[in-house]
CSV table of C-alpha atoms and ligand atoms in Angstrom, one decimal:
chain,number,residue,atom,x,y,z
A,1,MET,CA,23.3,81.1,71.5
A,2,LYS,CA,22.9,83.0,74.5
A,3,ASP,CA,27.1,83.0,74.9
A,4,ASN,CA,27.2,83.9,71.5
A,5,LEU,CA,25.6,86.6,71.8
A,6,GLY,CA,26.3,88.4,75.2
A,7,LYS,CA,30.8,88.3,72.9
A,8,LEU,CA,28.5,90.2,70.2
A,9,LEU,CA,27.0,92.8,72.1
A,10,ASN,CA,29.9,93.5,74.5
A,11,PHE,CA,29.5,97.8,73.8
A,12,LEU,CA,26.6,97.3,76.0
A,13,ASP,CA,26.7,98.0,79.8
A,14,GLU,CA,26.5,93.9,80.9
A,15,ASP,CA,23.7,95.5,83.1
A,16,ARG,CA,21.1,96.2,79.3
A,17,VAL,CA,21.7,92.9,77.9
A,18,LEU,CA,19.2,90.6,79.5
A,19,PHE,CA,19.1,87.2,79.4
A,20,ASP,CA,17.1,85.4,82.3
A,21,SER,CA,14.0,84.0,81.9
A,22,THR,CA,11.9,86.1,83.7
A,23,SER,CA,13.6,89.8,82.7
A,24,LEU,CA,13.5,87.4,78.8
A,25,GLU,CA,9.6,86.5,79.7
A,26,LYS,CA,7.8,89.5,81.0
A,27,LEU,CA,9.5,91.8,78.0
A,28,SER,CA,8.6,89.3,75.4
A,29,LYS,CA,4.5,90.0,75.2
A,30,ASP,CA,2.7,92.4,75.5
A,31,TYR,CA,-1.3,92.8,75.9
A,32,TYR,CA,-2.3,90.1,74.4
A,33,TRP,CA,-4.0,88.0,76.2
A,34,TYR,CA,-6.9,91.0,75.7
A,35,SER,CA,-7.4,88.4,73.3
A,36,PRO,CA,-7.8,84.4,73.4
A,37,ILE,CA,-7.3,83.7,69.8
A,38,LEU,CA,-3.8,85.6,69.9
A,39,LYS,CA,-3.2,83.8,73.9
A,40,ASP,CA,-3.1,80.6,72.2
A,41,LEU,CA,-1.3,81.6,69.5
A,42,LEU,CA,1.7,84.1,70.8
A,43,ASP,CA,2.3,82.6,74.9
A,44,ASP,CA,5.1,80.2,74.4
A,45,LYS,CA,7.5,82.9,71.6
A,46,THR,CA,10.0,85.0,73.6
A,47,ALA,CA,13.1,87.0,72.5
A,48,ASP,CA,16.2,85.0,73.1
A,49,CYS,CA,18.1,88.6,74.7
A,50,ILE,CA,16.6,91.7,75.4
A,51,VAL,CA,18.9,95.3,74.7
A,52,LYS,CA,19.3,98.5,76.1
A,53,PRO,CA,20.7,101.0,74.0
A,54,LEU,CA,20.9,104.8,75.2
A,55,ASN,CA,21.2,106.3,72.3
A,56,GLU,CA,20.7,105.7,68.0
A,57,GLU,CA,25.0,105.3,68.0
A,58,GLU,CA,23.8,102.2,69.9
A,59,ILE,CA,21.0,100.8,68.4
A,60,LYS,CA,23.0,101.7,64.6
A,61,GLU,CA,25.3,98.9,66.1
A,62,ILE,CA,22.8,96.5,67.7
A,63,LEU,CA,20.7,96.8,64.0
A,64,SER,CA,24.1,96.4,62.3
A,65,LEU,CA,25.5,93.7,64.2
A,66,ALA,CA,21.9,92.3,63.8
A,67,ALA,CA,21.9,92.2,59.8
A,68,THR,CA,25.6,90.4,59.9
A,69,LYS,CA,24.3,87.9,61.4
A,70,LYS,CA,21.0,87.5,60.2
A,71,ILE,CA,19.4,87.6,63.9
A,72,PRO,CA,16.0,88.9,64.0
A,73,VAL,CA,15.0,92.2,65.3
A,74,THR,CA,11.7,93.8,67.7
A,75,VAL,CA,11.1,96.6,69.4
A,76,ARG,CA,9.6,97.9,72.2
A,77,GLY,CA,8.5,100.6,73.9
A,78,ALA,CA,6.3,99.8,76.7
A,79,GLY,CA,4.5,96.3,76.2
A,80,THR,CA,0.7,98.0,76.4
A,81,GLY,CA,-0.1,97.3,72.8
A,82,ASN,CA,-2.8,94.6,72.5
A,83,TYR,CA,-2.1,92.8,69.3
A,84,GLY,CA,1.3,91.2,70.5
A,85,GLN,CA,3.1,94.3,68.7
A,86,ILE,CA,6.5,92.8,69.8
A,87,ILE,CA,5.7,90.1,70.3
A,88,PRO,CA,9.3,87.6,68.9
A,89,MET,CA,7.3,85.3,66.5
A,90,ASN,CA,11.1,83.7,65.8
A,91,GLY,CA,13.4,84.5,69.2
A,92,GLY,CA,16.1,87.3,68.7
A,93,ILE,CA,16.7,90.4,70.1
A,94,ILE,CA,14.3,93.1,71.8
A,95,ILE,CA,15.5,96.4,71.7
A,96,ASP,CA,13.9,97.8,74.6
A,97,THR,CA,13.9,101.8,73.9
A,98,THR,CA,12.6,102.9,77.7
A,99,LYS,CA,16.4,104.6,78.4
A,100,MET,CA,15.9,106.7,75.6
A,101,ASN,CA,13.8,109.0,77.1
A,102,ASN,CA,14.6,112.4,77.0
A,103,ILE,CA,13.0,115.3,75.0
A,104,ILE,CA,14.4,116.7,73.1
A,105,GLU,CA,13.3,120.4,72.4
A,106,ILE,CA,9.7,121.8,73.1
A,107,ASN,CA,8.5,124.0,70.5
A,108,GLU,CA,5.3,126.1,70.2
A,109,GLY,CA,2.6,123.5,68.7
A,110,SER,CA,5.2,120.8,68.1
A,111,VAL,CA,8.1,118.3,70.6
A,112,ARG,CA,10.2,116.5,69.5
A,113,VAL,CA,11.4,113.8,71.2
A,114,GLU,CA,14.0,110.4,72.3
A,115,PRO,CA,11.2,107.0,71.5
A,116,GLY,CA,11.1,105.5,74.9
A,117,ILE,CA,9.4,108.5,76.4
A,118,LYS,CA,6.0,107.6,78.4
A,119,LEU,CA,4.0,109.6,77.0
A,120,GLY,CA,2.3,111.5,80.1
A,121,ILE,CA,5.5,112.5,81.1
A,122,VAL,CA,5.6,114.7,78.2
A,123,GLU,CA,1.7,115.5,78.6
A,124,ARG,CA,3.0,116.5,82.0
A,125,ARG,CA,6.4,118.5,80.5
A,126,LEU,CA,4.1,120.3,77.7
A,127,ARG,CA,1.5,121.4,80.1
A,128,GLU,CA,4.2,123.7,82.5
A,129,GLN,CA,4.3,125.5,79.1
A,130,HIS,CA,0.6,125.6,78.8
A,131,GLN,CA,0.7,123.6,76.2
A,132,GLU,CA,-0.3,119.9,75.1
A,133,LEU,CA,-0.6,116.8,73.2
A,134,CYS,CA,-3.1,116.7,70.9
A,135,ILE,CA,-3.9,113.5,70.7
A,136,TYR,CA,-2.6,110.5,73.8
A,137,PRO,CA,-3.8,106.7,74.1
A,138,SER,CA,-5.4,105.6,77.6
A,139,THR,CA,-2.4,104.3,78.3
A,140,TYR,CA,-0.2,107.8,78.3
A,141,MET,CA,0.8,107.0,82.2
A,142,LYS,CA,3.1,103.6,80.3
A,143,ALA,CA,2.7,104.0,77.0
A,144,THR,CA,5.5,105.3,75.2
A,145,ALA,CA,5.9,108.2,71.9
A,146,GLY,CA,7.8,105.5,70.1
A,147,GLY,CA,5.4,102.7,70.4
A,148,PHE,CA,1.8,104.6,70.7
A,149,VAL,CA,3.3,106.5,67.0
A,150,CYS,CA,4.2,103.0,65.1
A,151,GLY,CA,1.7,100.3,67.3
A,152,GLY,CA,-1.3,102.9,68.3
A,153,SER,CA,-3.8,104.9,65.9
A,154,GLY,CA,-5.5,107.8,68.1
A,155,GLY,CA,-7.1,108.1,71.7
A,156,ILE,CA,-7.4,111.5,73.9
A,157,GLY,CA,-7.9,113.9,71.7
A,158,SER,CA,-9.5,112.5,68.7
A,159,ILE,CA,-12.0,113.8,68.4
A,160,THR,CA,-11.0,117.2,67.8
A,161,TRP,CA,-7.7,116.0,66.6
A,162,GLY,CA,-8.3,112.3,64.6
A,163,ASN,CA,-6.2,109.3,64.3
A,164,LEU,CA,-2.3,109.2,64.5
A,165,TRP,CA,-2.1,109.1,60.5
A,166,ASP,CA,-4.7,113.2,60.9
A,167,GLY,CA,-1.2,115.2,61.6
A,168,ASN,CA,-0.3,114.8,64.5
A,169,VAL,CA,2.4,113.4,64.3
A,170,LEU,CA,5.1,116.4,62.5
A,171,GLU,CA,8.1,113.8,62.0
A,172,LEU,CA,10.7,110.8,62.2
A,173,ARG,CA,13.8,109.8,62.6
A,174,VAL,CA,14.2,106.1,61.2
A,175,LEU,CA,17.5,103.9,61.0
A,176,THR,CA,17.5,101.4,58.9
A,177,MET,CA,17.8,97.4,58.9
A,178,GLU,CA,21.5,96.4,57.4
A,179,ASP,CA,25.2,96.4,57.2
A,180,VAL,CA,25.5,100.2,57.7
A,181,PRO,CA,22.6,101.5,59.0
A,182,ARG,CA,21.2,104.2,57.6
A,183,ILE,CA,18.9,107.1,59.2
A,184,LEU,CA,16.2,108.8,57.3
A,185,THR,CA,13.9,111.5,58.3
A,186,VAL,CA,10.4,111.1,57.4
A,187,THR,CA,7.7,113.7,57.3
A,188,GLY,CA,4.8,114.0,55.0
A,189,THR,CA,2.7,110.6,53.6
A,190,ASP,CA,5.2,108.8,53.9
A,191,MET,CA,5.4,108.5,57.4
A,192,MET,CA,2.9,105.8,56.6
A,193,ASN,CA,5.0,103.6,56.0
A,194,TYR,CA,6.0,103.9,59.5
A,195,ILE,CA,3.5,105.1,62.2
A,196,HIS,CA,1.4,102.1,63.5
A,197,GLY,CA,3.8,99.9,60.9
A,198,TYR,CA,4.8,98.0,64.7
A,199,GLY,CA,8.4,98.6,63.6
A,200,THR,CA,8.7,96.2,60.7
A,201,THR,CA,10.3,99.5,58.5
A,202,GLY,CA,12.3,101.0,60.7
A,203,VAL,CA,14.0,101.8,64.5
A,204,VAL,CA,12.2,105.2,65.6
A,205,THR,CA,14.5,107.5,67.4
A,206,GLU,CA,12.7,110.6,67.1
A,207,ILE,CA,9.0,112.0,67.0
A,208,VAL,CA,8.3,115.0,66.7
A,209,LEU,CA,4.5,115.0,67.9
A,210,ARG,CA,2.1,118.2,67.0
A,211,THR,CA,0.9,120.1,70.7
A,212,THR,CA,-1.9,122.8,70.8
A,213,LYS,CA,-2.3,125.6,73.5
A,214,ARG,CA,-2.7,123.7,77.0
A,215,LYS,CA,-7.1,123.9,77.9
A,216,ASP,CA,-8.8,124.1,81.4
A,217,TRP,CA,-10.5,120.6,81.2
A,218,VAL,CA,-13.6,119.5,83.4
A,219,GLN,CA,-14.4,115.7,83.0
A,220,CYS,CA,-17.5,114.4,82.8
A,221,ILE,CA,-20.3,111.9,83.7
A,222,ALA,CA,-23.4,111.6,82.7
A,223,SER,CA,-26.5,109.2,83.0
A,224,PHE,CA,-29.6,107.6,81.1
A,225,GLU,CA,-32.0,105.4,81.1
A,226,ASP,CA,-32.5,104.8,77.4
A,227,LEU,CA,-29.2,104.2,75.0
A,228,GLU,CA,-30.8,105.6,72.5
A,229,GLU,CA,-30.4,109.6,74.2
A,230,SER,CA,-27.0,108.2,75.6
A,231,LEU,CA,-26.0,108.2,72.4
A,232,LYS,CA,-28.2,111.8,70.0
A,233,PHE,CA,-25.4,113.2,73.1
A,234,SER,CA,-22.9,112.0,72.4
A,235,GLU,CA,-23.7,112.9,69.0
A,236,THR,CA,-24.3,116.3,69.3
A,237,LEU,CA,-21.6,117.4,72.0
A,238,ALA,CA,-19.0,115.3,69.0
A,239,LYS,CA,-21.2,117.4,66.1
A,240,ASP,CA,-19.8,121.1,68.2
A,241,THR,CA,-17.2,122.3,66.9
A,242,SER,CA,-18.3,125.6,69.2
A,243,ILE,CA,-17.6,123.0,72.3
A,244,GLY,CA,-13.5,121.8,73.0
A,245,LYS,CA,-13.5,118.2,73.9
A,246,ARG,CA,-11.1,115.5,73.8
A,247,SER,CA,-13.4,113.0,74.9
A,248,ILE,CA,-16.2,111.0,74.1
A,249,SER,CA,-18.0,107.9,75.3
A,250,THR,CA,-20.9,106.0,74.9
A,251,CYS,CA,-21.0,103.6,77.5
A,252,GLU,CA,-24.3,100.5,77.2
A,253,TRP,CA,-25.4,99.1,80.5
A,254,PRO,CA,-23.8,96.9,81.8
A,255,ILE,CA,-19.8,98.2,80.9
A,256,PRO,CA,-21.2,100.7,84.0
A,257,SER,CA,-21.0,98.0,86.1
A,258,TYR,CA,-17.6,97.1,85.6
A,259,PHE,CA,-16.5,99.9,85.9
A,260,VAL,CA,-15.3,99.1,90.4
A,261,PRO,CA,-14.2,102.4,91.2
A,262,LEU,CA,-16.5,105.1,89.9
A,263,SER,CA,-19.4,102.2,91.7
A,264,LYS,CA,-20.4,105.0,94.3
A,265,VAL,CA,-21.7,107.1,91.4
A,266,ILE,CA,-22.5,104.5,88.5
A,267,GLU,CA,-26.0,104.6,88.8
A,268,GLN,CA,-28.0,101.3,88.0
A,269,ASP,CA,-29.0,99.8,84.7
A,270,LYS,CA,-28.2,103.3,83.0
A,271,HIS,CA,-26.4,104.1,80.2
A,272,ILE,CA,-23.7,106.5,80.7
A,273,VAL,CA,-21.4,109.4,78.0
A,274,LEU,CA,-18.0,109.8,79.7
A,275,PHE,CA,-16.2,113.3,78.5
A,276,GLU,CA,-13.9,116.0,79.1
A,277,VAL,CA,-14.9,119.3,78.0
A,278,GLU,CA,-13.2,122.8,78.2
A,279,GLU,CA,-14.3,124.2,81.2
A,280,VAL,CA,-14.9,127.4,79.6
A,281,ALA,CA,-18.3,125.6,78.1
A,282,PHE,CA,-19.1,123.5,80.7
A,283,ILE,CA,-23.1,125.3,81.2
A,284,THR,CA,-23.6,125.4,77.7
A,285,VAL,CA,-22.9,121.3,77.8
A,286,LYS,CA,-24.4,121.0,81.5
A,287,GLU,CA,-27.4,122.2,79.9
A,288,MET,CA,-27.4,120.0,76.7
A,289,VAL,CA,-27.9,116.8,78.9
A,290,LYS,CA,-30.9,117.6,80.1
A,291,ASP,CA,-32.7,118.4,76.5
A,292,PHE,CA,-31.7,114.2,75.9
A,293,SER,CA,-32.9,113.5,79.9
A,294,GLY,CA,-29.9,112.8,81.0
A,295,ASN,CA,-29.0,113.0,85.1
A,296,ILE,CA,-24.7,114.3,86.0
A,297,THR,CA,-23.5,112.4,88.7
A,298,HIS,CA,-19.6,112.9,89.0
A,299,GLU,CA,-18.1,115.9,88.2
A,300,ILE,CA,-14.3,116.6,88.1
A,301,PRO,CA,-13.4,120.2,88.1
A,302,SER,CA,-10.2,121.5,85.9
A,303,THR,CA,-8.2,121.6,89.2
A,304,HIS,CA,-8.4,118.0,89.6
A,305,TYR,CA,-7.0,117.4,86.7
A,306,ARG,CA,-4.3,114.3,86.2
A,307,LYS,CA,-4.7,114.7,89.5
A,308,GLY,CA,-6.2,111.1,91.2
A,309,ILE,CA,-8.8,109.0,89.2
A,310,SER,CA,-8.9,110.9,85.3
A,311,LEU,CA,-12.2,109.7,83.3
A,312,SER,CA,-10.1,108.6,80.8
A,313,ASP,CA,-8.9,104.9,83.1
A,314,PHE,CA,-12.9,103.9,81.1
A,315,THR,CA,-12.6,104.8,78.0
A,316,TRP,CA,-10.5,103.1,74.6
A,317,ASN,CA,-10.0,100.6,75.8
A,318,HIS,CA,-9.7,101.0,79.4
A,319,THR,CA,-12.9,100.0,79.1
A,320,THR,CA,-12.3,96.4,77.7
A,321,LEU,CA,-9.6,95.8,81.4
A,322,TRP,CA,-12.6,96.3,83.0
A,323,ALA,CA,-14.6,94.3,81.5
A,324,LEU,CA,-12.2,91.4,81.4
A,325,LYS,CA,-10.6,91.8,84.7
A,326,ALA,CA,-14.9,91.4,86.2
A,327,ASN,CA,-15.8,89.3,83.5
A,328,GLU,CA,-12.8,86.2,81.9
A,329,GLN,CA,-14.9,84.9,78.8
A,330,MET,CA,-15.5,88.9,77.6
A,331,THR,CA,-12.8,90.6,74.6
A,332,TYR,CA,-13.4,92.8,72.2
A,333,LEU,CA,-13.9,94.5,68.8
A,334,GLN,CA,-12.9,97.0,67.1
A,335,GLY,CA,-15.0,98.8,64.8
A,336,SER,CA,-16.6,102.4,62.6
A,337,PHE,CA,-20.2,102.7,62.6
A,338,SER,CA,-21.4,104.8,60.3
A,339,LEU,CA,-23.0,107.8,61.2
A,340,ASP,CA,-26.1,108.3,58.4
A,341,SER,CA,-27.7,104.4,60.0
A,342,TYR,CA,-25.4,103.5,63.2
A,343,MET,CA,-28.6,103.5,65.7
A,344,GLU,CA,-29.4,101.2,63.0
A,345,GLN,CA,-26.7,98.7,63.4
A,346,ILE,CA,-27.0,98.4,67.1
A,347,TYR,CA,-30.7,97.8,66.6
A,348,LYS,CA,-29.6,94.7,64.1
A,349,ILE,CA,-26.5,94.2,65.9
A,350,LYS,CA,-28.1,93.5,69.5
A,351,LYS,CA,-31.5,92.2,67.9
A,352,LYS,CA,-28.8,88.7,66.1
A,353,PHE,CA,-26.3,88.6,69.3
A,354,GLY,CA,-28.0,89.8,72.7
A,355,ASP,CA,-26.5,90.4,75.4
A,356,GLU,CA,-23.2,88.5,73.6
A,357,PHE,CA,-22.0,92.7,72.5
A,358,TYR,CA,-22.2,95.4,74.8
A,359,ASN,CA,-21.9,98.9,72.5
A,360,HIS,CA,-18.9,100.8,73.6
A,361,PHE,CA,-18.2,104.1,71.4
A,362,ASP,CA,-15.0,106.2,71.6
A,363,TRP,CA,-16.5,109.1,69.0
A,364,MET,CA,-13.6,110.9,67.2
A,365,ARG,CA,-12.5,112.1,63.3
A,366,SER,CA,-10.5,110.9,60.9
A,367,GLY,CA,-9.9,113.0,58.4
A,368,GLY,CA,-11.9,115.2,59.7
A,369,GLU,CA,-14.6,113.3,59.1
A,370,LEU,CA,-16.9,112.4,62.5
A,371,ILE,CA,-16.8,108.7,64.1
A,372,PRO,CA,-18.8,106.7,66.2
A,373,GLN,CA,-15.9,104.4,66.6
A,374,GLN,CA,-16.5,101.8,68.6
A,375,ILE,CA,-14.2,99.5,70.9
A,376,PRO,CA,-17.6,96.6,71.7
A,377,LEU,CA,-17.3,94.5,74.4
A,378,VAL,CA,-17.8,90.2,73.1
A,379,ARG,CA,-18.8,87.5,75.1
A,380,PHE,CA,-16.7,85.6,73.4
A,381,LYS,CA,-18.1,81.7,73.0
A,382,THR,CA,-15.5,80.3,69.8
A,383,LYS,CA,-13.3,81.6,67.9
A,384,GLU,CA,-16.0,80.9,64.4
A,385,ARG,CA,-18.7,82.9,66.8
A,386,LEU,CA,-16.7,85.8,67.0
A,387,TYR,CA,-15.9,85.2,63.1
A,388,GLU,CA,-19.1,85.2,62.5
A,389,MET,CA,-20.2,88.7,64.4
A,390,ILE,CA,-17.9,90.0,62.7
A,391,SER,CA,-19.0,89.0,59.4
A,392,TYR,CA,-22.1,90.0,59.7
A,393,CYS,CA,-21.0,93.0,61.2
A,394,GLU,CA,-18.8,93.3,58.0
A,395,SER,CA,-22.0,92.4,55.9
A,396,ILE,CA,-24.1,95.5,57.5
A,397,GLY,CA,-21.8,98.2,56.6
A,398,VAL,CA,-20.1,97.9,60.3
A,399,LYS,CA,-16.2,98.3,59.2
A,400,ILE,CA,-14.1,95.5,62.0
A,401,PHE,CA,-10.5,96.2,62.1
A,402,ASP,CA,-10.0,92.7,63.5
A,403,PRO,CA,-7.9,93.0,67.2
A,404,HIS,CA,-7.2,88.8,66.8
A,405,THR,CA,-4.8,89.0,64.1
A,406,ILE,CA,-1.5,89.8,64.6
A,407,LEU,CA,-1.0,90.9,61.2
A,408,LEU,CA,-0.8,94.7,59.9
A,409,GLU,CA,-3.1,93.8,56.7
A,410,LYS,CA,-6.2,92.0,58.2
A,411,GLY,CA,-5.9,94.4,61.3
A,412,GLY,CA,-7.4,97.7,59.3
A,413,TRP,CA,-3.7,97.9,57.5
A,414,GLU,CA,-5.2,96.4,53.5
A,415,ALA,CA,-5.2,99.8,52.4
A,416,HIS,CA,-1.4,101.2,53.5
A,417,ILE,CA,-0.2,96.5,53.2
A,418,HIS,CA,1.8,97.2,49.3
A,419,SER,CA,3.9,101.2,50.3
A,420,VAL,CA,4.4,99.7,53.9
A,421,LEU,CA,5.8,96.0,52.3
A,422,GLN,CA,7.9,98.4,49.9
A,423,THR,CA,10.0,100.2,52.2
A,424,LYS,CA,10.3,96.8,54.0
A,425,LYS,CA,12.0,95.8,51.9
A,426,GLU,CA,14.1,99.1,51.0
A,427,ASN,CA,15.5,99.6,54.4
A,428,ASP,CA,15.2,95.9,56.3
A,429,PRO,CA,15.6,93.6,52.6
A,430,LEU,CA,17.0,90.6,54.6
A,431,GLY,CA,13.3,90.6,56.0
A,432,LEU,CA,14.4,91.1,59.7
A,433,LEU,CA,12.8,93.0,61.6
A,434,ASN,CA,10.1,92.3,64.1
A,435,PRO,CA,9.2,89.2,60.8
A,436,GLY,CA,5.6,87.8,60.6
A,437,LYS,CA,3.7,90.2,61.3
A,438,ILE,CA,3.7,91.1,58.2
A,439,GLY,CA,1.0,88.3,55.8
A,440,ILE,CA,1.3,89.5,52.0
A,441,THR,CA,5.1,88.2,50.5
A,442,ASP,CA,4.4,90.1,46.6
A,443,LEU,CA,4.2,93.2,46.0
A,444,LYS,CA,3.6,91.8,41.7
A,445,VAL,CA,0.9,89.6,43.1
A,446,ASN,CA,-1.0,91.4,45.6
A,447,SER,CA,-0.5,95.5,43.3
B,501,FAD,P1,4.8,98.9,72.0
B,501,FAD,O1,2.8,98.2,73.1
B,501,FAD,O2,6.0,98.4,73.8
B,501,FAD,O3,5.0,98.7,70.8
B,501,FAD,C1,3.5,99.2,70.1
B,501,FAD,C2,4.3,98.8,69.0
B,501,FAD,O4,5.2,99.8,68.5
B,501,FAD,C3,5.1,97.4,68.3
B,501,FAD,O5,4.7,96.4,67.1
B,501,FAD,C4,7.0,97.5,69.1
B,501,FAD,O6,7.6,97.2,68.0
B,501,FAD,C5,6.3,99.2,67.7
B,501,FAD,N1,8.0,99.8,67.9
B,501,FAD,C6,7.3,100.5,70.3
B,501,FAD,N2,8.9,101.7,70.0
B,501,FAD,C7,9.5,101.5,68.9
B,501,FAD,C8,10.3,102.4,67.7
B,501,FAD,N3,11.4,102.9,68.7
B,501,FAD,N4,11.0,102.2,66.9
B,501,FAD,C9,9.9,101.5,66.0
B,501,FAD,N5,8.9,100.7,66.6
B,501,FAD,C10,8.8,100.7,67.0
B,501,FAD,N6,-3.8,102.3,71.4
B,501,FAD,C11,-4.4,103.3,71.2
B,501,FAD,O7,-4.0,103.9,70.0
B,501,FAD,N7,-5.0,104.7,71.8
B,501,FAD,C12,-6.2,103.9,72.8
B,501,FAD,O8,-6.3,104.5,73.7
B,501,FAD,C13,-5.5,103.1,73.1
B,501,FAD,N8,-5.5,102.9,74.0
B,501,FAD,C14,-5.6,101.4,74.9
B,501,FAD,C15,-5.7,100.6,76.9
B,501,FAD,C16,-5.6,99.3,77.6
B,501,FAD,C17,-5.6,99.0,78.8
B,501,FAD,C18,-4.5,99.1,76.3
B,501,FAD,C19,-3.4,97.1,77.4
B,501,FAD,C20,-4.3,99.3,75.1
B,501,FAD,C21,-4.4,100.4,74.5
B,501,FAD,N9,-4.4,101.1,73.8
B,501,FAD,C22,-4.4,101.9,73.5
B,501,FAD,C23,-2.5,100.5,72.3
B,501,FAD,C24,-1.1,100.9,73.0
B,501,FAD,O9,-1.0,100.9,74.5
B,501,FAD,C25,-0.1,102.1,72.9
B,501,FAD,O10,-1.2,102.4,71.1
B,501,FAD,C26,0.7,102.4,73.4
B,501,FAD,O11,1.0,104.0,72.9
B,501,FAD,C27,1.5,101.8,73.1
B,501,FAD,O12,2.5,102.5,73.5
B,501,FAD,P2,3.1,101.3,73.9
B,501,FAD,O13,5.9,102.1,74.5
B,501,FAD,O14,3.0,100.6,74.8
B,501,FAD,O15,4.4,100.4,72.8
């Protein structure tokens, strides 16, 4: 295989075609090990070869070759995804996009980039030009634009601007997987066949992201004796549209005890809210914290924004990472609670599962609607116990997006899967792009 592929890929410089076992192992993996179930399933999966194209033309040649020879292709950004999205189920070629890392143009309200650029670099360049990204994941320092769009969902900024599919991606340029790959320009609702599609329907070569006017952000930790008060504060802040905000995350004790670098500003046995608000509103927010019997234990002024540690390093799936560092028996779920009954849902879950389930909310908007979204930490006992927990949550109206599956439709994408599969059949007729990540095969049976 190696000799053959080496010859076939001879249009790329030698140092951009990797076959050594260290690179194959490292670059075939993401953060799938967050899930003990995915760890067992994916530990032994690797690509046969990694390629690092410099431009769209080279990707086109790679895809054309792979289509002709029927070789599976999986695209990789920074490999920070959590669901084994970049792990090739049947070997083949991994296209690593990190050498395609240019900002093509910045306009007011948008930025056009190549897929392999790190979002942290995009954000920095935008802020130099008095703009900023509307949303980005907590992994923005490493994560690529292509990986976020094709594998992520939301993150910092989603409390105001929603998910990727809430207008935060404006245009995609996509290559199809055919003998002669086509170049598509995709906009509007058609983008739903590519956003969060794990690269199963095409290879994205350019992205236009929505941007907004740069603001001065203060980061803060507020501490609460009572979990309910911490949640009521979070909800009130989230609902107040007069206050500019980038994030609100609520963590039940003992989650704050896992945040080792923050230990000096964390109070024993207290629940905390980590938030990022506009500097001009900070006095109002401080009063709001007091109204809910909270206490501010840490402030990072706007002058120190992105200098040193950021509080976003403890939110979204970073929260899980700190818990995993502290106790390897932990894993996580992802769920949308109901705004009108989330407190009741929490009490029911706590009553049934006690300290097997710790609440961690990242408040967000989806389609404009405020959602108490959770990435709770759960103690892993067995797969059966984990799925018992998922069934119970769903029985009380909590929508779970299962992070312990590689299948798009089982991980919360069931509403879009037929349209994604239709697009895959058009763009990738031989089913060579990231095979194994869509479970359904027949549109007629399942539609
Ligand atoms: P990768 O993992 O490399 O790829 C993700 C998917 O996109 C894969 O299926 C890949 O095949 C596909 N892909 C990549 N590039 C292309 C392309 N050019 N064309 C077609 N398909 C492509 N996610 C969030 O949404 N929000 C968060 O706040 C968040 N926080 C996280 C915190 C931690 C600690 C960790 C480990 C993960 C977190 N994630 C989060 C998941 C992940 O970090 C993000 O989704 C990130 O944006 C993925 O970017 P990446 O470059 O690492 O993508």
